[in-house]
Amino acid sequence: MDWLERTAQLRQWTRSGTRAPHKPLLLLYALGRFQQDAADELRYSAVEEDLQRLLTEYGPPNRTTPAYPFHHLVSDGVWEVRTDRGPGSPGSGVRELRAAGAAGRLAPELRAALRSEPELLGRMARVLLDLHFPPSLHGDLCESVGLELEPAETGQLSAVVRRRRDPRMREQVLTAYEYQCAFCGYDGRIGAVSVGLEAAHVRWWAFDGPDDVDNGLCLCSLHHKLFDKGVLGVGEGHRVLVSQRFVGHSPAAREHVIALADRPLIGPQPGAHPVAAIHRSWHTSQVFHGSPRPATAA
């Protein structure tokens, strides 16, 4: 049984690039718990709060529940659920899972494979991360689920993660934006080398976002992370969106985040393609959280 292929082919609801990372998040959480205690069983009522927090932080903007993946992941052959009455899930309802004392854990065959081939756990986790989340969130997500991963063995993953990133995209995007953050204008260098600037995908690579300049933004490290977390976005007229859900009272938070609301993007330079509307729309609907703040008074 090829567990990497099975991990890559988790059945998820999908429509026009809609994000539904419920199963990947649950499986990452289960792998993290297995790494900590291979005999651990995850009682729904005990882990519901953890799973809801993961969905809120790394899931789509719309409200959702961890009960859905807890029940439906069984159909992918990597997960099992039992209740106080015996094997089998009582359904995908929150009340049913709580009342029945539902508990889940990795499928027996998968647990055996992970014990006999310890490096499999890291490979499965990296497949889930690469296929469903941008690189800027991988470290935070691993920390959130308690996963400790060794450096990726990329050659062994290439058969599963088939798309290849274009290594030229970073240079093309940074050149288009003249090596300055499109949100704040940061343009730091050490000698001739830029530092703290990154090429951000607007529509995530994991969701068929192309390695093209019109799907990229040159952002400083801070604003790249906030962009991928849904705090920041790009709206009509290529102006910065700042989520009303963002809270920050310090002068730094006001200056570096809240004050960006409704500012025009810096760049790209004449002749370079600005962010395409189709990619902006995807990010706004699938990543950006809540409603945008109005422009702040000068």
PDB file of C-alpha atoms in Angstrom, residues 4-283:
ATOM      1  CA  LEU A   4       2.152   8.716   0.223  1.00  0.00           C
ATOM      2  CA  GLU A   5      -0.191   8.320  -2.745  1.00  0.00           C
ATOM      3  CA  ARG A   6      -3.121   7.776  -0.402  1.00  0.00           C
ATOM      4  CA  THR A   7      -2.144  10.892   1.552  1.00  0.00           C
ATOM      5  CA  ALA A   8      -1.934  12.930  -1.644  1.00  0.00           C
ATOM      6  CA  GLN A   9      -5.349  11.733  -2.820  1.00  0.00           C
ATOM      7  CA  LEU A  10      -7.502  12.533   0.198  1.00  0.00           C
ATOM      8  CA  ARG A  11     -11.047  13.044  -1.044  1.00  0.00           C
ATOM      9  CA  GLN A  12     -12.137  16.631  -0.449  1.00  0.00           C
ATOM     10  CA  TRP A  13     -15.049  18.780  -1.462  1.00  0.00           C
ATOM     11  CA  THR A  14     -13.831  21.116  -4.172  1.00  0.00           C
ATOM     12  CA  ARG A  15     -15.191  23.731  -6.570  1.00  0.00           C
ATOM     13  CA  SER A  16     -13.248  26.310  -8.572  1.00  0.00           C
ATOM     14  CA  GLY A  17     -10.222  26.344  -6.289  1.00  0.00           C
ATOM     15  CA  THR A  18     -12.230  26.441  -3.048  1.00  0.00           C
ATOM     16  CA  ARG A  19     -10.086  25.504  -0.059  1.00  0.00           C
ATOM     17  CA  ALA A  20     -11.245  22.570   2.091  1.00  0.00           C
ATOM     18  CA  PRO A  21      -8.220  21.602   4.215  1.00  0.00           C
ATOM     19  CA  HIS A  22     -10.286  19.909   6.932  1.00  0.00           C
ATOM     20  CA  LYS A  23      -8.971  16.385   6.344  1.00  0.00           C
ATOM     21  CA  PRO A  24      -5.330  17.431   5.830  1.00  0.00           C
ATOM     22  CA  LEU A  25      -5.411  19.392   9.090  1.00  0.00           C
ATOM     23  CA  LEU A  26      -6.896  16.471  11.019  1.00  0.00           C
ATOM     24  CA  LEU A  27      -4.350  14.051   9.543  1.00  0.00           C
ATOM     25  CA  LEU A  28      -1.458  16.412  10.357  1.00  0.00           C
ATOM     26  CA  TYR A  29      -2.775  16.693  13.907  1.00  0.00           C
ATOM     27  CA  ALA A  30      -3.066  12.895  14.190  1.00  0.00           C
ATOM     28  CA  LEU A  31       0.490  12.427  12.871  1.00  0.00           C
ATOM     29  CA  GLY A  32       1.764  14.907  15.427  1.00  0.00           C
ATOM     30  CA  ARG A  33       0.005  13.085  18.245  1.00  0.00           C
ATOM     31  CA  PHE A  34       1.278   9.730  16.953  1.00  0.00           C
ATOM     32  CA  GLN A  35       4.830  11.093  16.924  1.00  0.00           C
ATOM     33  CA  GLN A  36       4.416  12.087  20.573  1.00  0.00           C
ATOM     34  CA  ASP A  37       2.615   8.927  21.709  1.00  0.00           C
ATOM     35  CA  ALA A  38       1.992   6.117  19.217  1.00  0.00           C
ATOM     36  CA  ALA A  39      -0.626   4.532  21.496  1.00  0.00           C
ATOM     37  CA  ASP A  40      -2.642   7.733  21.906  1.00  0.00           C
ATOM     38  CA  GLU A  41      -6.330   7.777  20.991  1.00  0.00           C
ATOM     39  CA  LEU A  42      -8.039  11.059  20.151  1.00  0.00           C
ATOM     40  CA  ARG A  43     -11.371  11.402  21.890  1.00  0.00           C
ATOM     41  CA  TYR A  44     -13.435  13.918  19.951  1.00  0.00           C
ATOM     42  CA  SER A  45     -14.620  15.866  22.987  1.00  0.00           C
ATOM     43  CA  ALA A  46     -11.009  16.223  24.173  1.00  0.00           C
ATOM     44  CA  VAL A  47      -9.485  17.382  20.883  1.00  0.00           C
ATOM     45  CA  GLU A  48     -12.416  19.344  19.419  1.00  0.00           C
ATOM     46  CA  GLU A  49     -11.073  22.662  20.714  1.00  0.00           C
ATOM     47  CA  ASP A  50      -7.591  21.985  19.253  1.00  0.00           C
ATOM     48  CA  LEU A  51      -9.054  21.008  15.886  1.00  0.00           C
ATOM     49  CA  GLN A  52     -11.375  24.026  15.817  1.00  0.00           C
ATOM     50  CA  ARG A  53      -8.409  26.299  16.512  1.00  0.00           C
ATOM     51  CA  LEU A  54      -6.503  24.761  13.587  1.00  0.00           C
ATOM     52  CA  LEU A  55      -9.463  25.255  11.243  1.00  0.00           C
ATOM     53  CA  THR A  56      -9.899  28.849  12.387  1.00  0.00           C
ATOM     54  CA  GLU A  57      -6.219  29.686  11.893  1.00  0.00           C
ATOM     55  CA  TYR A  58      -5.366  27.643   8.788  1.00  0.00           C
ATOM     56  CA  GLY A  59      -8.732  26.881   7.214  1.00  0.00           C
ATOM     57  CA  PRO A  60     -10.918  28.935   4.873  1.00  0.00           C
ATOM     58  CA  PRO A  61     -12.531  32.190   6.052  1.00  0.00           C
ATOM     59  CA  ASN A  62     -16.010  30.669   6.426  1.00  0.00           C
ATOM     60  CA  ARG A  63     -17.027  29.117   9.744  1.00  0.00           C
ATOM     61  CA  THR A  64     -16.660  25.330   9.821  1.00  0.00           C
ATOM     62  CA  THR A  65     -16.543  22.411  12.254  1.00  0.00           C
ATOM     63  CA  PRO A  66     -13.983  19.658  12.953  1.00  0.00           C
ATOM     64  CA  ALA A  67     -16.781  17.107  13.213  1.00  0.00           C
ATOM     65  CA  TYR A  68     -16.893  16.770   9.427  1.00  0.00           C
ATOM     66  CA  PRO A  69     -13.324  15.489   8.889  1.00  0.00           C
ATOM     67  CA  PHE A  70     -13.412  13.449  12.117  1.00  0.00           C
ATOM     68  CA  HIS A  71     -16.189  11.340  10.578  1.00  0.00           C
ATOM     69  CA  HIS A  72     -15.366  11.470   6.866  1.00  0.00           C
ATOM     70  CA  LEU A  73     -11.605  10.828   7.003  1.00  0.00           C
ATOM     71  CA  VAL A  74     -12.472   7.163   7.677  1.00  0.00           C
ATOM     72  CA  SER A  75     -13.431   6.766   4.005  1.00  0.00           C
ATOM     73  CA  ASP A  76      -9.835   7.518   2.927  1.00  0.00           C
ATOM     74  CA  GLY A  77      -8.430   4.450   4.660  1.00  0.00           C
ATOM     75  CA  VAL A  78      -6.058   6.347   6.978  1.00  0.00           C
ATOM     76  CA  TRP A  79      -8.333   6.868   9.991  1.00  0.00           C
ATOM     77  CA  GLU A  80     -10.700   4.882  12.206  1.00  0.00           C
ATOM     78  CA  VAL A  81     -13.383   5.908  14.685  1.00  0.00           C
ATOM     79  CA  ARG A  82     -14.979   3.963  17.503  1.00  0.00           C
ATOM     80  CA  THR A  83     -17.532   4.900  20.159  1.00  0.00           C
ATOM     81  CA  ASP A  84     -18.441   3.626  23.599  1.00  0.00           C
ATOM     82  CA  ARG A  85     -20.696   1.141  21.784  1.00  0.00           C
ATOM     83  CA  GLY A  86     -17.959  -0.255  19.537  1.00  0.00           C
ATOM     84  CA  PRO A  87     -16.305   0.352  16.132  1.00  0.00           C
ATOM     85  CA  GLY A  88     -17.734   2.866  13.667  1.00  0.00           C
ATOM     86  CA  SER A  89     -18.480   6.558  13.626  1.00  0.00           C
ATOM     87  CA  PRO A  90     -21.929   7.789  14.760  1.00  0.00           C
ATOM     88  CA  GLY A  91     -21.957  10.426  11.998  1.00  0.00           C
ATOM     89  CA  SER A  92     -20.613  13.887  11.241  1.00  0.00           C
ATOM     90  CA  GLY A  93     -22.716  15.795  13.774  1.00  0.00           C
ATOM     91  CA  VAL A  94     -20.989  17.474  16.710  1.00  0.00           C
ATOM     92  CA  ARG A  95     -23.634  16.327  19.215  1.00  0.00           C
ATOM     93  CA  GLU A  96     -23.522  12.725  18.004  1.00  0.00           C
ATOM     94  CA  LEU A  97     -19.731  12.547  18.249  1.00  0.00           C
ATOM     95  CA  ARG A  98     -19.734  14.020  21.753  1.00  0.00           C
ATOM     96  CA  ALA A  99     -22.628  11.931  23.065  1.00  0.00           C
ATOM     97  CA  ALA A 100     -21.276   8.651  21.704  1.00  0.00           C
ATOM     98  CA  GLY A 101     -17.826   9.194  23.194  1.00  0.00           C
ATOM     99  CA  ALA A 102     -16.327   8.998  19.706  1.00  0.00           C
ATOM    100  CA  ALA A 103     -12.567   8.518  19.544  1.00  0.00           C
ATOM    101  CA  GLY A 104     -10.347   8.387  16.469  1.00  0.00           C
ATOM    102  CA  ARG A 105      -6.841   7.315  15.583  1.00  0.00           C
ATOM    103  CA  LEU A 106      -4.763   6.393  12.559  1.00  0.00           C
ATOM    104  CA  ALA A 107      -5.851   3.186  10.813  1.00  0.00           C
ATOM    105  CA  PRO A 108      -4.165  -0.014  12.139  1.00  0.00           C
ATOM    106  CA  GLU A 109      -2.293  -0.696   8.893  1.00  0.00           C
ATOM    107  CA  LEU A 110      -0.958   2.873   8.845  1.00  0.00           C
ATOM    108  CA  ARG A 111       0.130   2.691  12.480  1.00  0.00           C
ATOM    109  CA  ALA A 112       2.018  -0.516  11.690  1.00  0.00           C
ATOM    110  CA  ALA A 113       3.674   1.075   8.658  1.00  0.00           C
ATOM    111  CA  LEU A 114       4.751   4.119  10.686  1.00  0.00           C
ATOM    112  CA  ARG A 115       6.288   1.875  13.357  1.00  0.00           C
ATOM    113  CA  SER A 116       8.225  -0.201  10.820  1.00  0.00           C
ATOM    114  CA  GLU A 117       9.263   2.798   8.687  1.00  0.00           C
ATOM    115  CA  PRO A 118       9.652   5.828  11.001  1.00  0.00           C
ATOM    116  CA  GLU A 119      10.662   8.204   8.179  1.00  0.00           C
ATOM    117  CA  LEU A 120       7.235   7.642   6.549  1.00  0.00           C
ATOM    118  CA  LEU A 121       5.606  10.021   9.046  1.00  0.00           C
ATOM    119  CA  GLY A 122       7.729  12.959   7.907  1.00  0.00           C
ATOM    120  CA  ARG A 123       7.142  12.194   4.252  1.00  0.00           C
ATOM    121  CA  MET A 124       3.380  12.049   4.737  1.00  0.00           C
ATOM    122  CA  ALA A 125       3.433  15.329   6.633  1.00  0.00           C
ATOM    123  CA  ARG A 126       5.438  17.035   3.894  1.00  0.00           C
ATOM    124  CA  VAL A 127       3.033  15.826   1.213  1.00  0.00           C
ATOM    125  CA  LEU A 128       0.136  17.343   3.183  1.00  0.00           C
ATOM    126  CA  LEU A 129       1.997  20.606   3.724  1.00  0.00           C
ATOM    127  CA  ASP A 130       3.118  20.951   0.089  1.00  0.00           C
ATOM    128  CA  LEU A 131      -0.279  20.122  -1.393  1.00  0.00           C
ATOM    129  CA  HIS A 132      -2.446  22.269   0.861  1.00  0.00           C
ATOM    130  CA  PHE A 133      -0.478  25.172   2.378  1.00  0.00           C
ATOM    131  CA  PRO A 134       2.101  27.795   1.293  1.00  0.00           C
ATOM    132  CA  PRO A 135       5.697  27.385   2.533  1.00  0.00           C
ATOM    133  CA  SER A 136       5.433  30.486   4.736  1.00  0.00           C
ATOM    134  CA  LEU A 137       2.977  28.616   6.999  1.00  0.00           C
ATOM    135  CA  HIS A 138       4.711  25.216   7.189  1.00  0.00           C
ATOM    136  CA  GLY A 139       6.815  25.949  10.270  1.00  0.00           C
ATOM    137  CA  ASP A 140       3.951  27.507  12.220  1.00  0.00           C
ATOM    138  CA  LEU A 141       1.598  24.689  11.284  1.00  0.00           C
ATOM    139  CA  CYS A 142       4.053  21.976  12.354  1.00  0.00           C
ATOM    140  CA  GLU A 143       4.481  23.748  15.673  1.00  0.00           C
ATOM    141  CA  SER A 144       0.690  23.994  16.083  1.00  0.00           C
ATOM    142  CA  VAL A 145       0.208  20.224  15.666  1.00  0.00           C
ATOM    143  CA  GLY A 146       3.371  19.218  17.536  1.00  0.00           C
ATOM    144  CA  LEU A 147       5.248  17.807  14.557  1.00  0.00           C
ATOM    145  CA  GLU A 148       9.038  17.704  14.456  1.00  0.00           C
ATOM    146  CA  LEU A 149      10.275  17.066  10.918  1.00  0.00           C
ATOM    147  CA  GLU A 150      13.698  16.346   9.528  1.00  0.00           C
ATOM    148  CA  PRO A 151      14.814  18.090   6.292  1.00  0.00           C
ATOM    149  CA  ALA A 152      12.673  16.945   3.362  1.00  0.00           C
ATOM    150  CA  GLU A 153      13.891  14.107   1.166  1.00  0.00           C
ATOM    151  CA  THR A 154      12.589  15.829  -1.937  1.00  0.00           C
ATOM    152  CA  GLY A 155      13.610  13.091  -4.340  1.00  0.00           C
ATOM    153  CA  GLN A 156      11.313  10.633  -2.615  1.00  0.00           C
ATOM    154  CA  LEU A 157       8.398  13.057  -2.727  1.00  0.00           C
ATOM    155  CA  SER A 158       8.631  14.011  -6.388  1.00  0.00           C
ATOM    156  CA  ALA A 159       6.448  11.116  -7.528  1.00  0.00           C
ATOM    157  CA  VAL A 160       3.616  12.384  -5.335  1.00  0.00           C
ATOM    158  CA  VAL A 161       3.996  16.164  -5.544  1.00  0.00           C
ATOM    159  CA  ARG A 162       4.264  16.217  -9.317  1.00  0.00           C
ATOM    160  CA  ARG A 163       4.198  19.938 -10.072  1.00  0.00           C
ATOM    161  CA  ARG A 164       7.570  21.633 -10.054  1.00  0.00           C
ATOM    162  CA  ARG A 165       8.049  25.194  -8.877  1.00  0.00           C
ATOM    163  CA  ASP A 166       9.737  27.568 -11.289  1.00  0.00           C
ATOM    164  CA  PRO A 167      12.946  28.745  -9.584  1.00  0.00           C
ATOM    165  CA  ARG A 168      12.934  31.876 -11.761  1.00  0.00           C
ATOM    166  CA  MET A 169       9.734  33.261 -10.241  1.00  0.00           C
ATOM    167  CA  ARG A 170      11.387  34.881  -7.220  1.00  0.00           C
ATOM    168  CA  GLU A 171      13.824  36.904  -9.292  1.00  0.00           C
ATOM    169  CA  GLN A 172      11.153  37.868 -11.822  1.00  0.00           C
ATOM    170  CA  VAL A 173       8.726  39.082  -9.145  1.00  0.00           C
ATOM    171  CA  LEU A 174      11.353  40.979  -7.139  1.00  0.00           C
ATOM    172  CA  THR A 175      12.580  42.646 -10.328  1.00  0.00           C
ATOM    173  CA  ALA A 176       9.029  43.594 -11.352  1.00  0.00           C
ATOM    174  CA  TYR A 177       8.539  45.312  -7.975  1.00  0.00           C
ATOM    175  CA  GLU A 178      12.043  46.824  -8.040  1.00  0.00           C
ATOM    176  CA  TYR A 179      13.109  44.982  -4.883  1.00  0.00           C
ATOM    177  CA  GLN A 180      10.682  46.674  -2.526  1.00  0.00           C
ATOM    178  CA  CYS A 181       7.703  45.402  -0.560  1.00  0.00           C
ATOM    179  CA  ALA A 182       4.501  46.135  -2.471  1.00  0.00           C
ATOM    180  CA  PHE A 183       2.719  46.925   0.813  1.00  0.00           C
ATOM    181  CA  CYS A 184       5.208  48.993   2.823  1.00  0.00           C
ATOM    182  CA  GLY A 185       8.116  49.813   0.507  1.00  0.00           C
ATOM    183  CA  TYR A 186      10.772  48.023   2.571  1.00  0.00           C
ATOM    184  CA  ASP A 187      13.891  47.525   0.397  1.00  0.00           C
ATOM    185  CA  GLY A 188      16.672  46.386   2.777  1.00  0.00           C
ATOM    186  CA  ARG A 189      20.003  45.059   1.521  1.00  0.00           C
ATOM    187  CA  ILE A 190      23.296  43.788   2.857  1.00  0.00           C
ATOM    188  CA  GLY A 191      25.763  45.001   0.281  1.00  0.00           C
ATOM    189  CA  ALA A 192      24.241  44.123  -3.066  1.00  0.00           C
ATOM    190  CA  VAL A 193      22.006  41.353  -1.673  1.00  0.00           C
ATOM    191  CA  SER A 194      18.386  42.034  -0.703  1.00  0.00           C
ATOM    192  CA  VAL A 195      17.337  40.695   2.700  1.00  0.00           C
ATOM    193  CA  GLY A 196      13.859  40.066   4.077  1.00  0.00           C
ATOM    194  CA  LEU A 197      12.117  40.222   0.693  1.00  0.00           C
ATOM    195  CA  GLU A 198      10.163  37.297  -0.707  1.00  0.00           C
ATOM    196  CA  ALA A 199       8.038  36.433  -3.737  1.00  0.00           C
ATOM    197  CA  ALA A 200       4.535  35.646  -2.494  1.00  0.00           C
ATOM    198  CA  HIS A 201       2.007  33.664  -4.513  1.00  0.00           C
ATOM    199  CA  VAL A 202      -1.387  35.404  -4.509  1.00  0.00           C
ATOM    200  CA  ARG A 203      -3.265  32.264  -5.532  1.00  0.00           C
ATOM    201  CA  TRP A 204      -1.361  29.586  -3.622  1.00  0.00           C
ATOM    202  CA  TRP A 205       0.828  27.209  -5.588  1.00  0.00           C
ATOM    203  CA  ALA A 206      -0.917  24.362  -3.738  1.00  0.00           C
ATOM    204  CA  PHE A 207      -4.176  25.467  -5.410  1.00  0.00           C
ATOM    205  CA  ASP A 208      -2.872  25.682  -8.981  1.00  0.00           C
ATOM    206  CA  GLY A 209      -1.451  29.169  -8.615  1.00  0.00           C
ATOM    207  CA  PRO A 210       0.981  29.672 -11.520  1.00  0.00           C
ATOM    208  CA  ASP A 211       4.599  30.751 -11.106  1.00  0.00           C
ATOM    209  CA  ASP A 212       3.879  33.940 -13.062  1.00  0.00           C
ATOM    210  CA  VAL A 213       4.530  37.588 -12.268  1.00  0.00           C
ATOM    211  CA  ASP A 214       0.786  38.355 -12.413  1.00  0.00           C
ATOM    212  CA  ASN A 215       0.284  35.857  -9.564  1.00  0.00           C
ATOM    213  CA  GLY A 216       3.102  37.285  -7.468  1.00  0.00           C
ATOM    214  CA  LEU A 217       3.886  40.086  -5.061  1.00  0.00           C
ATOM    215  CA  CYS A 218       7.229  41.196  -3.689  1.00  0.00           C
ATOM    216  CA  LEU A 219       6.623  41.346   0.071  1.00  0.00           C
ATOM    217  CA  CYS A 220       8.773  41.725   3.149  1.00  0.00           C
ATOM    218  CA  SER A 221       8.816  38.690   5.449  1.00  0.00           C
ATOM    219  CA  LEU A 222       6.286  40.195   7.879  1.00  0.00           C
ATOM    220  CA  HIS A 223       3.738  41.156   5.253  1.00  0.00           C
ATOM    221  CA  HIS A 224       4.180  37.858   3.391  1.00  0.00           C
ATOM    222  CA  LYS A 225       3.213  35.952   6.555  1.00  0.00           C
ATOM    223  CA  LEU A 226       0.252  38.244   7.214  1.00  0.00           C
ATOM    224  CA  PHE A 227      -0.850  37.953   3.570  1.00  0.00           C
ATOM    225  CA  ASP A 228      -0.837  34.134   3.750  1.00  0.00           C
ATOM    226  CA  LYS A 229      -2.640  34.236   7.116  1.00  0.00           C
ATOM    227  CA  GLY A 230      -5.470  36.344   5.649  1.00  0.00           C
ATOM    228  CA  VAL A 231      -4.734  39.498   7.633  1.00  0.00           C
ATOM    229  CA  LEU A 232      -3.835  41.360   4.437  1.00  0.00           C
ATOM    230  CA  GLY A 233      -5.171  41.158   0.900  1.00  0.00           C
ATOM    231  CA  VAL A 234      -5.366  43.008  -2.407  1.00  0.00           C
ATOM    232  CA  GLY A 235      -8.635  44.583  -3.424  1.00  0.00           C
ATOM    233  CA  GLU A 236     -10.114  46.448  -6.359  1.00  0.00           C
ATOM    234  CA  GLY A 237      -7.816  49.053  -7.850  1.00  0.00           C
ATOM    235  CA  HIS A 238      -4.852  47.096  -6.466  1.00  0.00           C
ATOM    236  CA  ARG A 239      -5.255  48.597  -3.010  1.00  0.00           C
ATOM    237  CA  VAL A 240      -4.263  46.932   0.265  1.00  0.00           C
ATOM    238  CA  LEU A 241      -6.967  45.183   2.285  1.00  0.00           C
ATOM    239  CA  VAL A 242      -6.557  44.923   6.071  1.00  0.00           C
ATOM    240  CA  SER A 243      -8.900  42.582   7.928  1.00  0.00           C
ATOM    241  CA  GLN A 244     -11.201  44.050  10.574  1.00  0.00           C
ATOM    242  CA  ARG A 245     -10.465  40.907  12.588  1.00  0.00           C
ATOM    243  CA  PHE A 246      -6.866  42.015  13.062  1.00  0.00           C
ATOM    244  CA  VAL A 247      -6.295  43.536  16.500  1.00  0.00           C
ATOM    245  CA  GLY A 248      -3.150  45.449  17.421  1.00  0.00           C
ATOM    246  CA  HIS A 249      -2.846  48.354  19.831  1.00  0.00           C
ATOM    247  CA  SER A 250       0.887  49.020  19.716  1.00  0.00           C
ATOM    248  CA  PRO A 251       2.347  51.795  17.571  1.00  0.00           C
ATOM    249  CA  ALA A 252       4.136  49.089  15.563  1.00  0.00           C
ATOM    250  CA  ALA A 253       0.872  47.248  14.806  1.00  0.00           C
ATOM    251  CA  ARG A 254      -0.836  50.475  13.785  1.00  0.00           C
ATOM    252  CA  GLU A 255       2.065  51.627  11.619  1.00  0.00           C
ATOM    253  CA  HIS A 256       2.965  48.338   9.937  1.00  0.00           C
ATOM    254  CA  VAL A 257      -0.519  46.840   9.499  1.00  0.00           C
ATOM    255  CA  ILE A 258      -3.572  48.984  10.247  1.00  0.00           C
ATOM    256  CA  ALA A 259      -2.218  52.076   8.471  1.00  0.00           C
ATOM    257  CA  LEU A 260      -1.899  50.063   5.239  1.00  0.00           C
ATOM    258  CA  ALA A 261      -5.678  49.927   4.798  1.00  0.00           C
ATOM    259  CA  ASP A 262      -6.725  51.092   1.323  1.00  0.00           C
ATOM    260  CA  ARG A 263      -3.213  52.175   0.314  1.00  0.00           C
ATOM    261  CA  PRO A 264      -2.325  51.579  -3.345  1.00  0.00           C
ATOM    262  CA  LEU A 265       0.222  48.852  -3.974  1.00  0.00           C
ATOM    263  CA  ILE A 266       3.793  49.967  -4.607  1.00  0.00           C
ATOM    264  CA  GLY A 267       4.563  48.681  -8.103  1.00  0.00           C
ATOM    265  CA  PRO A 268       4.928  46.840 -10.282  1.00  0.00           C
ATOM    266  CA  GLN A 269       7.130  48.926 -12.542  1.00  0.00           C
ATOM    267  CA  PRO A 270       5.755  50.041 -15.943  1.00  0.00           C
ATOM    268  CA  GLY A 271       5.660  47.161 -18.395  1.00  0.00           C
ATOM    269  CA  ALA A 272       5.357  44.457 -15.722  1.00  0.00           C
ATOM    270  CA  HIS A 273       2.058  42.637 -15.230  1.00  0.00           C
ATOM    271  CA  PRO A 274       0.079  43.629 -12.093  1.00  0.00           C
ATOM    272  CA  VAL A 275      -1.739  40.978 -10.083  1.00  0.00           C
ATOM    273  CA  ALA A 276      -4.442  39.411 -12.245  1.00  0.00           C
ATOM    274  CA  ALA A 277      -8.038  39.881 -11.105  1.00  0.00           C
ATOM    275  CA  ILE A 278      -8.691  36.124 -11.076  1.00  0.00           C
ATOM    276  CA  HIS A 279      -5.870  35.561  -8.575  1.00  0.00           C
ATOM    277  CA  ARG A 280      -6.897  38.548  -6.425  1.00  0.00           C
ATOM    278  CA  SER A 281     -10.448  37.196  -6.270  1.00  0.00           C
ATOM    279  CA  TRP A 282      -9.261  33.744  -5.241  1.00  0.00           C
ATOM    280  CA  HIS A 283      -7.188  35.128  -2.367  1.00  0.00           C
TER     281      HIS A 283
END
